[in-house]
Amino acid sequence: MSFTAPIQLPGLTLDTQWYRRAVFYEVMVRSFVDSNGDGSGDLAGLVGKLDYLQWLGVDALWIPPIYASPLRDGGYDVSDFKSVLPEFGTVDEFKDLVTKAHERNMRIVMDYPLNHTSDAHDWFQQSRLDPHGPFGDYYVWSDSDQKYPNIRVIFVDTEESNWAFDPVRRQFYFHRFFSHQPDLNFDNPAVREATIDTVRFWLDMGVDGIRLDAIPYLFESEDGNGEGEPKTHEFIKEIRAIVDKEYPGRVLIAEANQWPQEVVSFFGTEEEPECHMAFDFPVMPRIFYSLRSQQAGELVRLLKETTEVPPGAAWGVFLRNHDELTLEMVSEEYRQAMYGWYAYDPRMRSNVGIRRRLAPLLDNSRAELELAHALLFSLQGSPFLYYGDEIGMGDNIWLPDRDSSRTPMQWTPDRNAGFSHADPGKLYLPVVQSLVYNYNLINVESQLAQSRSLLHWIRNVIHVRKGHPTFGLGSLRILDTNNESVLAFVREYEGSGSQFGDSPETVLCVFSFAHNPVSVEISAPDFVGATTYDLFGGSQFPTISEDGSLQLTLGTQSFYWLHVGATHFVGGRT
Ligand code: NOJ
């Protein structure tokens, strides 16, 4: 069907590039609020917390899969792409979520694991039973499990091969992830059509974006490694063309855990665009590396490698998400260092990564939590928060796989942390009761009551960021410093010259990873004579001297966001 959606959805402001200024929040429906006492979070529960999310300053929600699913991979194992899992709610309740979010000028991004299905999907059941039937060619079948030898195994903890034998069809089927998640065969035009049909189904319902899960892996080839094959890019272009034509203002977000040069290819080109956004996988582990090594060098090197992106493209920056903190994008030497610092107990590891939440990773250090978030909110791209990290929730490494950091949201010190009124034994996962992160101590209610809590701090930073479009729209340029623990960059935005009609602005961001106070000289020759002002309180800071240097002192693991300008700047929240 061809349906031309109005750009201005009910309650939403007109801005087709809204995602460049947005603060995203990943919320697992199962983990957020249980409205009916069945022990699992649901859509109605989430709707009831939209006011909280709006208060926090969230502009868009990323919702991991809510489709029908046996839930053997957190819902990324889908058995019907056009229905909602009953324990989460109904399609009508989902529509209600979209409407209520839009009323608050908040957007909804659906997660779409298009690469594979659950083996419980009817397509797979028919495919294995009837090789010559309409679904016979829906999956990647082979008589040998030796095909595609260049394709690596991703879930190394559980899978030895990308092939599994199906005793019914008596053939092997290909799977990039768990063996209960057969890969769809994108060489089959019917599969591509069914995919586009699903995209339209949810966009017609008013969702504002789609996270394209595991996007590099759609096509396989004999010689390639099955990651970003040319045919995969062709197909994304096709989806993007449909979005541009029929659903302007909606976004496609690439989940491609790859090196910068490869991730960037998922933006496509100006003439042939692919995704509007892509997660910045390479920058994330380097933030954690810098925090422990006290060295800014790895981040400096990466950020200096400016990868050109087409106009309108944006990175999605994140510290944590529902998966393990992946260490695929660092060298073996650095990976071992990271395991030593952050995953000293083998139970904390998962595949090539660490299955812990942000606060425990940072040992609940308020300084580190603030520093990490200051980076998240000032690097180039749009920040993605993970539910619960705004209150510094803990994890439970005794739970299997990535469930360690998918436990119920902690709202109050009451039963089940206010998540559910069910019998505690009925919860989909137990609430965190550890010594440091017990829900009695760490919960939204108590943090709302403390003006200096992490929650209030994060809300404040979000609002400061929102007052300065430069963070979302400006360029990023590294400045040299004489201290290897200090990272300094300027974010510059031409302002009024742009389509957004804002004022031009330069913000200098300085971060010290040192575990003691430091002084630093920053080289800023382009800003000789400019005075700097703190973006939070408006205080005047030193003027950049005649030789182009700026002398600053920073406390242990601290940062500054400084407005660079000749005239006095009135800072603070806008
Ligand atoms: C990426 C998702 O983020 C992850 O949770 C999932 O296990 C894999 N894709 C497989 O769908």
Coordinates of C-alpha atoms and ligand atoms in Angstrom, one line a residue:
M1 CA 0.0 0.0 0.0
S2 CA 1.1 3.6 -0.4
F3 CA 0.2 5.8 2.5
T4 CA 1.7 9.3 2.7
A5 CA 1.9 10.2 6.4
P6 CA 1.6 13.8 7.4
I7 CA 5.0 15.0 8.6
Q8 CA 3.3 16.7 11.6
L9 CA 1.9 13.8 13.7
P10 CA -0.6 14.7 16.4
G11 CA 1.3 16.5 19.2
L12 CA 4.7 16.4 17.5
T13 CA 6.6 19.5 16.4
L14 CA 7.6 19.8 12.7
D15 CA 11.2 18.9 12.3
T16 CA 12.2 16.1 10.0
Q17 CA 15.7 16.0 11.7
W18 CA 14.3 15.8 15.2
Y19 CA 16.5 12.8 16.0
R20 CA 19.6 14.9 15.8
R21 CA 18.6 16.9 18.9
A22 CA 16.7 14.1 20.7
V23 CA 17.6 12.4 23.9
F24 CA 16.7 8.7 23.6
Y25 CA 15.8 6.3 26.3
E26 CA 15.8 2.5 25.9
V27 CA 13.0 1.0 27.8
M28 CA 12.3 -2.7 28.0
V29 CA 8.6 -3.0 28.4
R30 CA 9.0 -6.3 30.3
S31 CA 11.2 -4.5 32.9
F32 CA 9.5 -1.2 33.4
V33 CA 6.1 -1.4 35.1
D34 CA 3.7 -4.3 35.6
S35 CA 0.2 -2.8 35.6
N36 CA -1.8 -6.0 36.0
G37 CA 0.1 -7.9 38.6
D38 CA 1.1 -10.8 36.3
G39 CA 4.8 -10.4 37.2
S40 CA 5.8 -8.9 33.8
G41 CA 6.0 -5.3 32.7
D42 CA 3.5 -4.2 30.1
L43 CA 2.5 -1.4 27.7
A44 CA -0.2 0.0 30.0
G45 CA 2.5 0.2 32.7
L46 CA 4.8 2.1 30.4
V47 CA 2.0 4.5 29.4
G48 CA 1.5 5.3 33.1
K49 CA 5.2 6.4 33.4
L50 CA 5.3 8.7 30.4
D51 CA 5.0 11.7 32.6
Y52 CA 8.1 10.6 34.5
L53 CA 10.0 10.2 31.2
Q54 CA 8.9 13.6 30.0
W55 CA 10.0 15.1 33.3
L56 CA 13.4 13.6 32.8
G57 CA 13.7 15.2 29.4
V58 CA 13.4 12.2 27.2
D59 CA 12.4 12.9 23.6
A60 CA 12.2 9.4 22.2
L61 CA 11.7 5.9 23.5
W62 CA 13.5 2.9 21.9
I63 CA 11.4 -0.1 22.7
P64 CA 13.1 -3.5 22.3
P65 CA 10.9 -6.1 20.7
I66 CA 7.3 -6.5 22.0
Y67 CA 6.2 -9.0 19.3
A68 CA 4.9 -12.5 19.9
S69 CA 7.9 -14.5 21.0
P70 CA 8.9 -17.5 23.1
L71 CA 11.3 -15.0 24.8
R72 CA 14.4 -17.1 24.5
D73 CA 16.4 -14.1 23.5
G74 CA 14.7 -11.2 25.3
G75 CA 12.1 -11.0 22.5
Y76 CA 14.6 -10.8 19.7
D77 CA 13.3 -14.2 18.7
V78 CA 10.1 -13.2 17.1
S79 CA 7.3 -15.7 16.2
D80 CA 4.9 -13.1 14.6
F81 CA 6.0 -9.6 13.5
K82 CA 2.5 -8.2 13.4
S83 CA 1.3 -9.0 16.9
V84 CA 2.1 -8.0 20.5
L85 CA 3.0 -10.6 23.0
P86 CA -0.1 -10.9 25.2
E87 CA 1.8 -10.5 28.5
F88 CA 3.0 -7.1 27.2
G89 CA -0.5 -6.0 26.0
T90 CA -2.3 -5.7 22.7
V91 CA -1.8 -3.8 19.4
D92 CA -4.4 -1.4 20.6
E93 CA -2.5 -0.7 23.7
F94 CA 0.6 -0.1 21.6
K95 CA -1.4 2.4 19.5
D96 CA -2.4 4.1 22.8
L97 CA 1.3 4.3 23.8
V98 CA 2.1 6.0 20.5
T99 CA -0.8 8.5 20.9
K100 CA 0.0 9.3 24.5
A101 CA 3.7 9.7 23.7
H102 CA 3.0 12.0 20.8
E103 CA 0.7 14.1 23.1
R104 CA 3.8 14.7 25.1
N105 CA 5.9 15.5 22.1
M106 CA 7.8 12.2 22.6
R107 CA 8.6 9.7 19.9
I108 CA 8.5 6.0 19.7
V109 CA 11.2 3.9 18.0
M110 CA 10.4 0.2 17.4
D111 CA 13.0 -2.5 17.4
Y112 CA 12.8 -4.7 14.4
P113 CA 15.0 -7.9 14.4
L114 CA 14.6 -8.5 10.7
N115 CA 17.6 -10.7 10.2
H116 CA 16.0 -13.8 11.8
T117 CA 12.9 -15.2 13.4
S118 CA 12.3 -17.6 16.2
D119 CA 12.2 -21.2 15.2
A120 CA 8.6 -21.1 16.6
H121 CA 7.6 -18.7 13.8
D122 CA 5.1 -20.2 11.4
W123 CA 7.3 -19.4 8.5
F124 CA 10.0 -21.6 9.9
Q125 CA 7.6 -24.4 10.8
Q126 CA 6.3 -24.5 7.3
S127 CA 9.7 -24.2 5.8
R128 CA 11.1 -27.2 7.6
L129 CA 8.0 -29.3 6.8
D130 CA 7.6 -28.4 3.2
P131 CA 10.8 -27.5 1.2
H132 CA 8.8 -27.0 -1.9
G133 CA 6.0 -25.0 -0.3
P134 CA 5.6 -21.2 -0.2
F135 CA 7.9 -20.9 2.8
G136 CA 10.4 -23.6 1.7
D137 CA 13.0 -21.0 0.6
Y138 CA 12.4 -18.5 3.5
Y139 CA 15.4 -19.6 5.4
V140 CA 19.1 -20.4 4.5
W141 CA 19.1 -24.2 4.1
S142 CA 22.1 -26.3 3.1
D143 CA 23.1 -29.9 2.9
S144 CA 26.4 -29.0 4.4
D145 CA 27.4 -27.1 7.6
Q146 CA 30.6 -26.1 5.9
K147 CA 29.2 -23.3 3.8
Y148 CA 30.2 -19.7 4.4
P149 CA 33.5 -20.5 6.3
N150 CA 34.4 -16.8 6.5
I151 CA 31.4 -16.0 8.7
R152 CA 32.3 -15.7 12.4
V153 CA 30.2 -17.0 15.3
I154 CA 28.8 -14.1 17.3
F155 CA 27.4 -15.8 20.4
V156 CA 30.6 -17.7 21.2
D157 CA 29.5 -18.7 24.7
T158 CA 26.6 -20.8 23.4
E159 CA 27.2 -21.6 19.7
E160 CA 30.0 -23.5 18.0
S161 CA 28.8 -23.0 14.5
N162 CA 26.4 -20.9 12.5
W163 CA 24.7 -24.0 11.2
A164 CA 22.2 -26.3 13.0
F165 CA 20.7 -29.5 11.8
D166 CA 17.0 -29.7 11.4
P167 CA 15.9 -33.4 11.9
V168 CA 12.5 -32.7 10.2
R169 CA 13.8 -31.3 6.9
R170 CA 17.1 -33.2 7.3
Q171 CA 19.1 -30.2 6.3
F172 CA 21.2 -27.6 8.0
Y173 CA 19.9 -24.1 8.5
F174 CA 22.0 -21.0 9.0
H175 CA 21.8 -18.8 12.2
R176 CA 24.0 -15.8 13.1
F177 CA 22.8 -15.8 16.7
F178 CA 21.2 -18.6 18.8
S179 CA 20.4 -21.8 17.0
H180 CA 16.7 -21.2 17.8
Q181 CA 16.9 -18.1 15.7
P182 CA 17.2 -19.2 12.0
D183 CA 18.3 -16.5 9.6
L184 CA 15.8 -15.4 7.0
N185 CA 16.9 -15.8 3.4
F186 CA 17.0 -12.3 1.9
D187 CA 17.9 -13.6 -1.5
N188 CA 14.3 -14.7 -1.7
P189 CA 12.2 -11.7 -3.0
A190 CA 9.2 -12.9 -0.9
V191 CA 11.3 -12.4 2.3
R192 CA 12.2 -8.9 1.2
E193 CA 8.6 -8.2 0.5
A194 CA 7.5 -9.5 3.8
T195 CA 10.1 -7.4 5.5
I196 CA 8.9 -4.2 3.8
D197 CA 5.4 -5.2 4.6
T198 CA 6.3 -5.3 8.4
V199 CA 8.1 -2.0 8.2
R200 CA 4.9 -0.4 6.7
F201 CA 2.7 -2.1 9.2
W202 CA 4.4 -0.4 12.2
L203 CA 5.0 2.9 10.4
D204 CA 1.4 3.1 9.5
M205 CA 0.6 2.8 13.2
G206 CA 2.5 6.0 13.7
V207 CA 5.9 4.9 15.1
D208 CA 8.6 7.5 14.5
G209 CA 11.5 5.2 13.8
I210 CA 12.8 1.7 13.5
R211 CA 15.9 0.3 15.0
L212 CA 17.2 -2.2 12.4
D213 CA 18.6 -5.0 14.6
A214 CA 21.7 -6.8 13.5
I215 CA 21.5 -5.0 10.2
P216 CA 24.9 -6.0 8.8
Y217 CA 24.0 -9.7 8.6
L218 CA 21.0 -9.8 6.2
F219 CA 22.8 -11.4 3.2
E220 CA 25.6 -14.0 3.1
S221 CA 28.0 -14.7 0.3
E222 CA 30.5 -17.4 -0.5
D223 CA 33.5 -15.1 -0.4
G224 CA 32.3 -12.4 2.0
N225 CA 32.2 -12.4 5.8
G226 CA 28.4 -11.8 5.8
E227 CA 28.8 -8.4 7.4
G228 CA 27.5 -5.5 5.2
E229 CA 27.5 -7.4 2.0
P230 CA 26.7 -5.2 -1.1
K231 CA 23.3 -6.8 -1.3
T232 CA 22.5 -5.8 2.3
H233 CA 23.3 -2.2 1.5
E234 CA 21.1 -2.3 -1.6
F235 CA 18.2 -3.6 0.4
I236 CA 18.6 -0.9 3.1
K237 CA 18.6 1.7 0.4
E238 CA 15.3 0.3 -0.8
I239 CA 13.8 0.5 2.7
R240 CA 15.1 4.1 3.1
A241 CA 13.6 5.2 -0.2
I242 CA 10.2 3.9 1.0
V243 CA 10.6 5.8 4.3
D244 CA 11.6 9.0 2.5
K245 CA 8.7 8.8 0.1
E246 CA 5.9 7.5 2.3
Y247 CA 7.0 8.3 5.8
P248 CA 9.1 11.5 5.9
G249 CA 10.3 12.4 9.4
R250 CA 10.6 8.8 10.5
V251 CA 14.1 7.4 11.2
L252 CA 16.0 4.2 10.6
I253 CA 18.6 3.4 13.1
A254 CA 21.4 0.9 12.3
E255 CA 22.6 -1.6 14.9
A256 CA 26.0 -2.4 13.4
N257 CA 28.6 -3.4 15.9
Q258 CA 31.6 -2.7 13.6
W259 CA 34.6 -0.5 13.1
P260 CA 34.0 3.2 12.3
Q261 CA 34.8 2.8 8.5
E262 CA 32.3 0.0 8.3
V263 CA 29.6 1.4 10.5
V264 CA 29.6 4.6 8.5
S265 CA 28.7 2.7 5.4
F266 CA 25.2 2.1 6.9
F267 CA 24.5 5.8 6.5
G268 CA 24.9 5.4 2.7
T269 CA 25.6 8.5 0.7
E270 CA 23.8 11.8 0.1
E271 CA 22.6 10.5 -3.2
E272 CA 21.8 7.0 -1.9
P273 CA 21.1 7.2 1.8
E274 CA 20.6 4.2 4.0
C275 CA 20.0 4.8 7.8
H276 CA 19.5 8.1 9.4
M277 CA 21.3 7.0 12.5
A278 CA 23.9 4.4 13.5
F279 CA 25.0 3.4 17.0
D280 CA 28.5 4.5 17.8
F281 CA 29.9 1.2 18.9
P282 CA 33.6 2.1 18.7
V283 CA 33.5 5.1 21.0
M284 CA 31.7 3.4 23.9
P285 CA 34.4 1.0 25.1
R286 CA 37.0 3.7 24.8
I287 CA 35.1 5.8 27.3
F288 CA 35.4 2.9 29.8
Y289 CA 39.0 2.4 28.9
S290 CA 39.9 6.0 29.6
L291 CA 38.2 6.0 32.9
R292 CA 40.5 3.3 34.3
S293 CA 43.6 3.9 32.3
Q294 CA 43.5 7.7 33.2
Q295 CA 44.5 8.3 29.6
A296 CA 42.6 10.2 27.0
G297 CA 44.7 9.0 24.1
E298 CA 42.4 6.2 22.8
L299 CA 39.4 8.6 22.7
V300 CA 41.5 11.3 21.1
R301 CA 42.8 8.9 18.4
L302 CA 39.3 7.7 17.6
L303 CA 37.7 11.2 17.6
K304 CA 40.4 12.6 15.4
E305 CA 39.6 10.0 12.7
T306 CA 36.7 12.1 11.5
T307 CA 34.6 9.8 9.5
E308 CA 32.6 11.8 7.0
V309 CA 28.8 11.2 7.2
P310 CA 26.2 12.4 4.8
P311 CA 24.1 15.5 5.7
G312 CA 21.4 14.7 8.2
A313 CA 23.1 11.5 9.5
A314 CA 23.6 11.2 13.2
W315 CA 25.4 8.9 15.6
G316 CA 23.6 7.2 18.5
V317 CA 25.9 7.4 21.5
F318 CA 25.4 5.1 24.5
L319 CA 27.1 3.9 27.6
R320 CA 25.1 0.8 28.2
N321 CA 22.1 -1.0 26.7
H322 CA 20.3 -4.3 27.2
D323 CA 23.2 -6.3 25.7
E324 CA 26.7 -7.0 27.2
L325 CA 29.2 -4.1 27.0
T326 CA 30.7 -5.4 23.9
L327 CA 34.5 -5.4 23.6
E328 CA 34.6 -6.5 19.9
M329 CA 35.8 -3.0 18.8
V330 CA 39.0 -2.9 20.9
S331 CA 42.4 -4.7 20.4
E332 CA 43.1 -7.9 22.3
E333 CA 45.5 -6.1 24.6
Y334 CA 42.9 -3.5 25.6
R335 CA 40.2 -6.1 25.9
Q336 CA 42.3 -8.0 28.5
A337 CA 42.8 -4.8 30.4
M338 CA 39.1 -4.0 30.3
Y339 CA 38.3 -7.5 31.6
G340 CA 40.8 -7.0 34.4
W341 CA 39.3 -3.7 35.4
Y342 CA 35.6 -4.4 34.8
A343 CA 35.0 -8.1 34.8
Y344 CA 37.4 -9.6 37.4
D345 CA 34.8 -12.3 38.2
P346 CA 34.4 -14.6 35.2
R347 CA 30.6 -14.5 35.8
M348 CA 30.6 -10.9 34.7
R349 CA 31.7 -11.9 31.2
S350 CA 29.5 -12.8 28.3
N351 CA 30.5 -13.6 24.8
V352 CA 33.1 -10.9 23.9
G353 CA 31.9 -8.5 26.5
I354 CA 30.8 -7.6 30.0
R355 CA 27.2 -8.2 31.3
R356 CA 27.1 -5.5 33.9
R357 CA 25.2 -2.3 34.4
L358 CA 26.7 1.1 34.4
A359 CA 26.8 1.9 38.1
P360 CA 28.4 -1.4 39.2
L361 CA 30.9 -1.1 36.3
L362 CA 31.9 2.3 37.7
D363 CA 31.9 0.9 41.2
N364 CA 29.1 3.4 42.1
S365 CA 31.5 6.3 41.9
R366 CA 29.5 9.4 41.5
A367 CA 32.4 11.2 39.9
E368 CA 32.8 8.5 37.3
L369 CA 29.0 8.4 36.6
E370 CA 29.0 12.1 36.1
L371 CA 32.1 12.1 33.9
A372 CA 30.7 9.3 31.7
H373 CA 27.4 11.0 31.3
A374 CA 29.0 14.3 30.5
L375 CA 30.8 12.5 27.6
L376 CA 27.6 10.8 26.6
F377 CA 25.8 14.1 26.4
S378 CA 28.5 16.1 24.6
L379 CA 30.0 13.8 22.1
Q380 CA 28.8 14.1 18.5
G381 CA 25.5 12.3 18.1
S382 CA 22.3 11.8 20.1
P383 CA 22.5 10.2 23.5
F384 CA 20.8 6.9 24.3
L385 CA 20.1 6.2 28.0
Y386 CA 19.3 2.7 29.3
Y387 CA 16.4 2.5 31.7
G388 CA 17.4 2.5 35.3
D389 CA 20.9 4.0 34.7
E390 CA 19.5 7.4 35.6
I391 CA 19.2 6.2 39.2
G392 CA 22.3 4.1 39.1
M393 CA 20.6 0.8 39.2
G394 CA 22.6 -2.3 40.0
D395 CA 22.7 -5.7 38.3
N396 CA 22.5 -9.4 39.3
I397 CA 25.4 -11.4 37.8
W398 CA 23.8 -14.6 39.2
L399 CA 21.1 -14.4 36.6
P400 CA 21.8 -16.0 33.3
D401 CA 23.1 -14.3 30.2
R402 CA 22.2 -10.6 29.8
D403 CA 19.3 -10.9 32.2
S404 CA 21.9 -9.7 34.7
S405 CA 21.0 -6.1 33.7
R406 CA 17.4 -6.5 32.7
T407 CA 15.9 -6.7 36.2
P408 CA 12.7 -4.7 37.2
M409 CA 12.9 -0.9 37.3
Q410 CA 13.2 0.3 40.9
W411 CA 10.5 2.9 41.6
T412 CA 10.0 2.8 45.3
P413 CA 11.3 1.0 48.4
D414 CA 8.1 -1.0 48.6
R415 CA 7.3 -4.5 47.6
N416 CA 8.9 -5.5 44.3
A417 CA 10.4 -2.0 44.1
G418 CA 7.1 -0.6 43.1
F419 CA 7.4 -2.4 39.8
S420 CA 4.6 -4.9 40.4
H421 CA 2.0 -5.9 43.0
A422 CA 2.4 -9.6 42.2
D423 CA 3.7 -12.2 44.6
P424 CA 7.5 -11.6 44.5
G425 CA 8.1 -15.2 43.4
K426 CA 6.0 -14.5 40.2
L427 CA 8.2 -11.7 38.8
Y428 CA 9.8 -12.4 35.4
L429 CA 13.1 -11.7 37.2
P430 CA 13.8 -10.9 40.8
V431 CA 14.4 -7.3 41.8
V432 CA 18.0 -6.3 42.8
Q433 CA 18.6 -6.9 46.5
S434 CA 22.4 -6.6 46.7
L435 CA 24.1 -4.8 49.5
V436 CA 24.9 -1.6 47.5
Y437 CA 22.1 -1.5 44.9
N438 CA 19.2 -2.9 47.0
Y439 CA 15.9 -1.4 45.8
N440 CA 15.4 -0.1 49.3
L441 CA 18.2 2.3 48.7
I442 CA 18.2 2.8 44.9
N443 CA 14.9 3.9 43.6
V444 CA 13.2 6.7 41.8
E445 CA 11.1 7.9 44.8
S446 CA 14.0 8.3 47.1
Q447 CA 16.1 10.1 44.4
L448 CA 13.3 12.4 43.7
A449 CA 13.3 13.4 47.3
Q450 CA 17.1 14.2 47.3
S451 CA 17.9 17.3 45.3
R452 CA 21.6 16.2 44.9
S453 CA 20.7 12.7 43.7
L454 CA 22.0 11.2 40.4
L455 CA 18.5 11.3 39.0
H456 CA 18.3 15.1 39.5
W457 CA 21.8 15.6 38.2
I458 CA 21.1 13.7 35.0
R459 CA 17.9 15.5 34.5
N460 CA 19.7 18.8 34.9
V461 CA 22.4 17.8 32.4
I462 CA 19.8 16.7 29.9
H463 CA 18.1 20.1 30.2
V464 CA 21.4 22.0 29.8
R465 CA 22.1 20.0 26.7
K466 CA 18.7 20.8 25.3
G467 CA 19.3 24.5 25.8
H468 CA 22.3 24.2 23.4
P469 CA 21.5 22.8 20.0
T470 CA 25.3 22.8 19.3
F471 CA 25.5 19.5 21.1
G472 CA 23.1 17.8 18.7
L473 CA 24.0 19.7 15.5
G474 CA 27.5 21.1 15.8
S475 CA 30.8 19.7 14.6
L476 CA 33.5 18.3 17.0
R477 CA 37.1 19.2 16.9
I478 CA 39.8 17.9 19.2
L479 CA 42.1 20.4 20.8
D480 CA 45.7 19.6 21.9
T481 CA 46.5 19.6 25.6
N482 CA 49.7 19.1 27.6
N483 CA 48.1 16.5 29.9
E484 CA 47.5 13.0 28.7
S485 CA 44.7 12.5 31.1
V486 CA 42.7 15.3 29.6
L487 CA 40.4 15.2 26.6
A488 CA 39.4 18.6 25.2
F489 CA 37.2 19.3 22.2
V490 CA 35.1 22.1 20.8
R491 CA 31.6 21.7 19.5
E492 CA 30.9 24.4 16.9
Y493 CA 27.6 25.2 15.3
E494 CA 27.0 27.9 12.7
G495 CA 23.6 28.6 14.1
S496 CA 21.5 31.1 12.3
G497 CA 23.0 30.1 9.0
S498 CA 21.4 26.7 9.5
Q499 CA 18.0 25.5 8.6
F500 CA 17.2 25.5 12.4
G501 CA 17.6 29.3 12.8
D502 CA 19.5 29.0 16.1
S503 CA 22.4 31.3 17.2
P504 CA 26.0 30.4 16.4
E505 CA 27.8 28.9 19.3
T506 CA 31.1 27.3 20.4
V507 CA 31.2 25.1 23.4
L508 CA 34.6 23.9 24.8
C509 CA 34.3 20.5 26.6
V510 CA 37.1 19.4 28.8
F511 CA 37.3 16.1 30.7
S512 CA 39.9 14.8 33.1
F513 CA 40.2 11.1 33.5
A514 CA 43.0 11.5 36.2
H515 CA 42.3 10.0 39.6
N516 CA 43.7 13.1 41.2
P517 CA 43.3 16.9 40.5
V518 CA 45.3 18.2 37.5
S519 CA 46.2 21.4 35.8
V520 CA 46.2 21.5 32.0
E521 CA 47.1 23.8 29.2
I522 CA 44.7 23.6 26.3
S523 CA 45.7 24.9 22.9
A524 CA 42.9 26.9 21.4
P525 CA 44.6 29.3 18.9
D526 CA 41.4 30.0 17.0
F527 CA 39.9 31.6 20.1
V528 CA 42.5 34.1 21.2
G529 CA 41.0 36.7 23.6
A530 CA 37.8 34.8 24.0
T531 CA 36.5 34.5 27.6
T532 CA 35.0 31.2 28.7
Y533 CA 31.8 30.7 30.8
D534 CA 30.6 27.7 32.6
L535 CA 27.5 26.4 30.8
F536 CA 25.8 25.2 34.0
G537 CA 26.1 28.2 36.4
G538 CA 27.3 30.9 34.0
S539 CA 30.5 31.7 36.0
Q540 CA 33.2 33.4 34.2
F541 CA 36.2 31.2 33.5
P542 CA 39.7 32.2 32.2
T543 CA 40.2 34.1 28.9
I544 CA 42.2 32.4 26.2
S545 CA 45.5 34.1 26.2
E546 CA 47.4 35.9 23.4
D547 CA 49.4 32.7 22.7
G548 CA 46.2 30.8 22.2
S549 CA 46.4 28.7 25.3
L550 CA 43.9 28.2 28.1
Q551 CA 45.0 27.2 31.5
L552 CA 42.6 25.2 33.6
T553 CA 42.6 23.1 36.8
L554 CA 40.2 20.1 37.1
G555 CA 39.2 18.1 40.2
T556 CA 39.5 14.3 40.2
Q557 CA 37.6 12.8 37.3
S558 CA 35.7 16.0 36.5
F559 CA 34.7 18.0 33.5
Y560 CA 33.7 21.4 32.2
W561 CA 31.4 22.5 29.5
L562 CA 32.4 26.1 28.7
H563 CA 30.8 28.6 26.4
V564 CA 33.5 30.3 24.3
G565 CA 32.6 33.9 23.6
A566 CA 33.7 37.5 23.8
T567 CA 30.7 38.7 25.6
H568 CA 29.3 37.7 29.0
F569 CA 27.2 34.7 28.7
V570 CA 24.2 34.0 30.9
G571 CA 24.4 30.2 31.5
G572 CA 22.2 27.8 33.4
R573 CA 19.1 26.0 32.4
T574 CA 17.1 27.3 29.5
Ligands
NOJ1 C1 21.0 -7.7 18.8 C2 20.2 -7.5 20.0 O1 20.6 -6.2 20.6 C3 20.5 -8.6 21.0 O2 19.9 -8.5 22.2 C4 20.0 -9.9 20.3 O3 20.4 -11.0 21.1 C5 20.7 -10.1 18.9 N1 20.6 -8.9 18.1 C6 20.0 -11.2 18.2 O4 18.7 -10.8 17.8

